[in-house]
């Protein structure tokens, strides 16, 4: 993929993220109207997470332009596979959580526990989608350093946020009962039975 086309792709993917942010803001307003002051996981790292996400849609274009050549087809194909998988997984998360989905991880005490869609198998499919995206989007354009650097930075920031989010969620008895025994990120391949 040429550098110009790759930049357009990044713009389209960034616009999709912008639409998600608008949807999240709407949901957050509804939650906070219902429960003012509802806790938010990872408040201290949210600004950094937002900055890294902005970097996902800008830095790879710069690296691709500096590289002067497209990636090998298998690398670009891996990037497309990861990116399209991330988009599909995030859409399933949005359809499952609906009005409860926020980018700020607002956890109201009256949380309606969702265990459908990808939540049947794991507790944090949205974070899996994010990591797939941080791998795939740069690889489509051959931005290897960006994939590594931003991917590791994103994982480190999310780690702190996930610890805080799990603490808030597990404090809700209904959540703990229905989701507590599920793995965070990877479904169990074999039943415990």
Tab-separated table of C-alpha atoms in Angstrom:
chain	number	residue	atom	x	y	z
A	1	UNK	CA	0.000	0.000	0.000
A	2	UNK	CA	1.356	3.383	-0.984
A	3	UNK	CA	2.092	5.906	1.749
A	4	UNK	CA	-0.723	8.230	0.602
A	5	UNK	CA	-3.310	5.458	0.633
A	6	UNK	CA	-2.068	4.307	4.000
A	7	UNK	CA	-2.493	7.837	5.380
A	8	UNK	CA	-6.079	7.853	4.078
A	9	UNK	CA	-6.703	4.475	5.741
A	10	UNK	CA	-5.395	5.862	9.028
A	11	UNK	CA	-7.705	8.856	8.624
A	12	UNK	CA	-10.708	6.559	8.074
A	13	UNK	CA	-9.806	4.389	11.075
A	14	UNK	CA	-9.273	7.520	13.171
A	15	UNK	CA	-12.703	8.816	12.119
A	16	UNK	CA	-14.223	5.512	13.217
A	17	UNK	CA	-12.554	6.012	16.616
A	18	UNK	CA	-13.995	9.535	16.704
A	19	UNK	CA	-17.512	8.149	16.210
A	20	UNK	CA	-16.869	5.691	19.040
A	21	UNK	CA	-15.795	8.605	21.266
A	22	UNK	CA	-19.056	10.441	20.555
A	23	UNK	CA	-21.047	7.295	21.402
A	24	UNK	CA	-19.010	6.846	24.580
A	25	UNK	CA	-19.577	10.478	25.654
A	26	UNK	CA	-23.324	10.035	25.193
A	27	UNK	CA	-23.281	6.869	27.294
A	28	UNK	CA	-21.140	8.464	29.975
A	29	UNK	CA	-23.542	11.420	30.276
A	30	UNK	CA	-26.469	9.002	30.710
A	31	UNK	CA	-24.627	6.979	33.361
A	32	UNK	CA	-23.539	10.083	35.293
A	33	UNK	CA	-27.071	11.523	35.178
A	34	UNK	CA	-28.295	8.314	36.765
A	35	UNK	CA	-25.402	8.073	39.226
A	36	UNK	CA	-23.383	11.277	39.640
A	37	UNK	CA	-19.821	10.588	40.710
A	38	UNK	CA	-19.746	6.987	39.504
A	39	UNK	CA	-16.152	5.765	39.772
A	40	UNK	CA	-13.875	5.621	36.751
A	41	UNK	CA	-11.047	3.105	36.389
A	42	UNK	CA	-7.620	4.331	35.362
A	43	UNK	CA	-8.351	8.034	35.747
A	44	UNK	CA	-4.648	8.758	36.381
A	45	UNK	CA	-3.554	7.173	33.075
A	46	UNK	CA	-6.492	8.171	30.866
A	47	UNK	CA	-4.720	11.173	29.330
A	48	UNK	CA	-1.756	8.998	28.379
A	49	UNK	CA	-4.082	6.344	26.935
A	50	UNK	CA	-5.785	9.031	24.831
A	51	UNK	CA	-2.401	10.310	23.610
A	52	UNK	CA	-1.213	6.795	22.663
A	53	UNK	CA	-4.496	6.214	20.790
A	54	UNK	CA	-3.987	9.455	18.876
A	55	UNK	CA	-0.503	8.221	18.040
A	56	UNK	CA	-1.971	5.023	16.592
A	57	UNK	CA	-3.563	7.038	13.783
A	58	UNK	CA	-0.667	9.442	13.135
A	59	UNK	CA	2.755	7.947	13.937
A	60	UNK	CA	2.458	4.923	11.580
A	61	UNK	CA	1.977	7.284	8.611
A	62	UNK	CA	5.213	9.051	9.486
A	63	UNK	CA	7.134	5.782	9.856
A	64	UNK	CA	5.671	4.483	6.576
A	65	UNK	CA	6.697	7.674	4.756
A	66	UNK	CA	10.233	7.471	6.161
A	67	UNK	CA	10.552	3.814	5.172
A	68	UNK	CA	9.986	4.567	1.453
A	69	UNK	CA	8.725	1.072	0.708
A	70	UNK	CA	5.648	-0.975	1.495
A	71	UNK	CA	5.861	-3.943	3.854
A	72	UNK	CA	6.115	-7.497	2.542
A	73	UNK	CA	2.689	-8.868	1.650
A	74	UNK	CA	2.581	-11.379	4.545
A	75	UNK	CA	3.241	-8.567	7.042
A	76	UNK	CA	0.536	-6.367	5.521
A	77	UNK	CA	-1.838	-9.363	5.454
A	78	UNK	CA	-1.171	-9.999	9.162
A	79	UNK	CA	-1.865	-6.317	9.802
A	80	UNK	CA	-5.162	-6.466	7.920
A	81	UNK	CA	-6.186	-9.659	9.744
A	82	UNK	CA	-5.452	-8.152	13.156
A	83	UNK	CA	-7.132	-4.831	12.292
A	84	UNK	CA	-10.303	-6.361	10.858
A	85	UNK	CA	-10.482	-8.789	13.808
A	86	UNK	CA	-10.143	-5.837	16.192
A	87	UNK	CA	-12.933	-3.938	14.441
A	88	UNK	CA	-15.237	-6.976	14.498
A	89	UNK	CA	-14.489	-7.665	18.163
A	90	UNK	CA	-15.025	-4.023	19.158
A	91	UNK	CA	-18.353	-3.928	17.287
A	92	UNK	CA	-19.449	-7.055	19.158
A	93	UNK	CA	-18.426	-5.340	22.415
A	94	UNK	CA	-20.433	-2.227	21.526
A	95	UNK	CA	-23.473	-4.322	20.571
A	96	UNK	CA	-23.192	-6.318	23.789
A	97	UNK	CA	-22.660	-3.420	26.221
A	98	UNK	CA	-24.705	-0.808	24.360
A	99	UNK	CA	-25.363	2.104	26.732
A	100	UNK	CA	-22.866	0.824	29.322
A	101	UNK	CA	-19.832	1.145	27.026
A	102	UNK	CA	-17.547	4.089	27.781
A	103	UNK	CA	-13.913	4.766	26.961
A	104	UNK	CA	-13.417	6.116	30.470
A	105	UNK	CA	-14.451	2.798	32.086
A	106	UNK	CA	-17.153	4.361	34.262
A	107	UNK	CA	-18.475	1.682	36.635
A	108	UNK	CA	-21.798	2.597	38.277
A	109	UNK	CA	-22.906	0.663	41.357
A	110	UNK	CA	-26.138	-0.300	39.542
A	111	UNK	CA	-24.177	-1.889	36.701
A	112	UNK	CA	-26.212	-4.275	34.572
A	113	UNK	CA	-23.943	-7.297	34.159
A	114	UNK	CA	-23.501	-8.325	30.529
A	115	UNK	CA	-22.481	-11.899	29.798
A	116	UNK	CA	-23.491	-12.156	26.154
A	117	UNK	CA	-21.447	-11.741	23.002
A	118	UNK	CA	-17.716	-11.966	23.667
A	119	UNK	CA	-18.420	-11.558	27.396
A	120	UNK	CA	-19.623	-15.169	27.414
A	121	UNK	CA	-15.965	-16.179	27.126
A	122	UNK	CA	-13.803	-13.401	28.625
A	123	UNK	CA	-14.106	-10.362	30.868
A	124	UNK	CA	-12.203	-7.781	28.780
A	125	UNK	CA	-12.720	-8.282	25.038
A	126	UNK	CA	-12.439	-4.543	24.349
A	127	UNK	CA	-8.832	-4.557	25.558
A	128	UNK	CA	-8.091	-7.552	23.342
A	129	UNK	CA	-9.497	-5.548	20.418
A	130	UNK	CA	-7.271	-2.598	21.331
A	131	UNK	CA	-4.112	-4.693	21.385
A	132	UNK	CA	-5.035	-6.292	18.062
A	133	UNK	CA	-5.494	-2.804	16.662
A	134	UNK	CA	-2.159	-1.593	18.037
A	135	UNK	CA	-0.510	-4.534	16.303
A	136	UNK	CA	-2.467	-4.516	13.056
A	137	UNK	CA	-2.871	-0.877	12.092
A	138	UNK	CA	0.885	-0.145	12.009
A	139	UNK	CA	1.743	-3.456	10.298
A	140	UNK	CA	-0.567	-2.700	7.359
A	141	UNK	CA	1.851	0.090	6.454
A	142	UNK	CA	5.030	-1.630	7.606
A	143	UNK	CA	5.419	0.597	10.677
A	144	UNK	CA	7.203	-2.062	12.735
A	145	UNK	CA	8.699	0.269	15.326
A	146	UNK	CA	5.332	1.921	15.883
A	147	UNK	CA	3.638	-1.466	16.322
A	148	UNK	CA	6.197	-2.448	18.935
A	149	UNK	CA	6.536	0.889	20.724
A	150	UNK	CA	2.911	1.953	20.877
A	151	UNK	CA	1.740	-1.622	21.495
A	152	UNK	CA	3.987	-2.009	24.542
A	153	UNK	CA	3.129	1.471	25.848
A	154	UNK	CA	-0.592	0.819	25.416
A	155	UNK	CA	-0.344	-2.558	27.187
A	156	UNK	CA	1.523	-0.997	30.116
A	157	UNK	CA	-1.072	1.758	30.542
A	158	UNK	CA	-3.977	-0.643	30.149
A	159	UNK	CA	-2.488	-2.965	32.753
A	160	UNK	CA	-2.948	-0.328	35.447
A	161	UNK	CA	-6.403	0.579	34.218
A	162	UNK	CA	-7.519	-3.072	34.091
A	163	UNK	CA	-6.368	-3.689	37.672
A	164	UNK	CA	-8.455	-0.714	38.833
A	165	UNK	CA	-11.404	-1.695	36.644
A	166	UNK	CA	-11.378	-5.276	37.926
A	167	UNK	CA	-11.363	-4.008	41.518
A	168	UNK	CA	-14.416	-1.819	40.830
A	169	UNK	CA	-16.261	-4.553	38.936
A	170	UNK	CA	-15.508	-7.335	41.425
A	171	UNK	CA	-16.910	-5.138	44.217
A	172	UNK	CA	-20.327	-5.580	42.573
A	173	UNK	CA	-21.707	-8.934	43.817
A	174	UNK	CA	-23.701	-9.724	40.639
A	175	UNK	CA	-20.633	-9.101	38.472
A	176	UNK	CA	-18.384	-11.189	40.715
A	177	UNK	CA	-20.899	-14.050	40.639
A	178	UNK	CA	-21.401	-14.118	36.854
A	179	UNK	CA	-18.005	-13.009	35.581
A	180	UNK	CA	-15.498	-13.686	38.366
A	181	UNK	CA	-14.419	-17.106	37.118
A	182	UNK	CA	-13.965	-16.033	33.497
A	183	UNK	CA	-10.471	-15.288	32.193
A	184	UNK	CA	-9.563	-11.683	31.432
A	185	UNK	CA	-8.396	-11.937	27.820
A	186	UNK	CA	-8.171	-15.426	26.334
A	187	UNK	CA	-11.037	-17.909	26.401
A	188	UNK	CA	-10.428	-21.275	27.965
A	189	UNK	CA	-10.012	-23.856	25.253
A	190	UNK	CA	-11.094	-26.800	27.356
A	191	UNK	CA	-13.959	-26.968	29.799
A	192	UNK	CA	-13.113	-27.463	33.480
A	193	UNK	CA	-15.669	-30.290	33.578
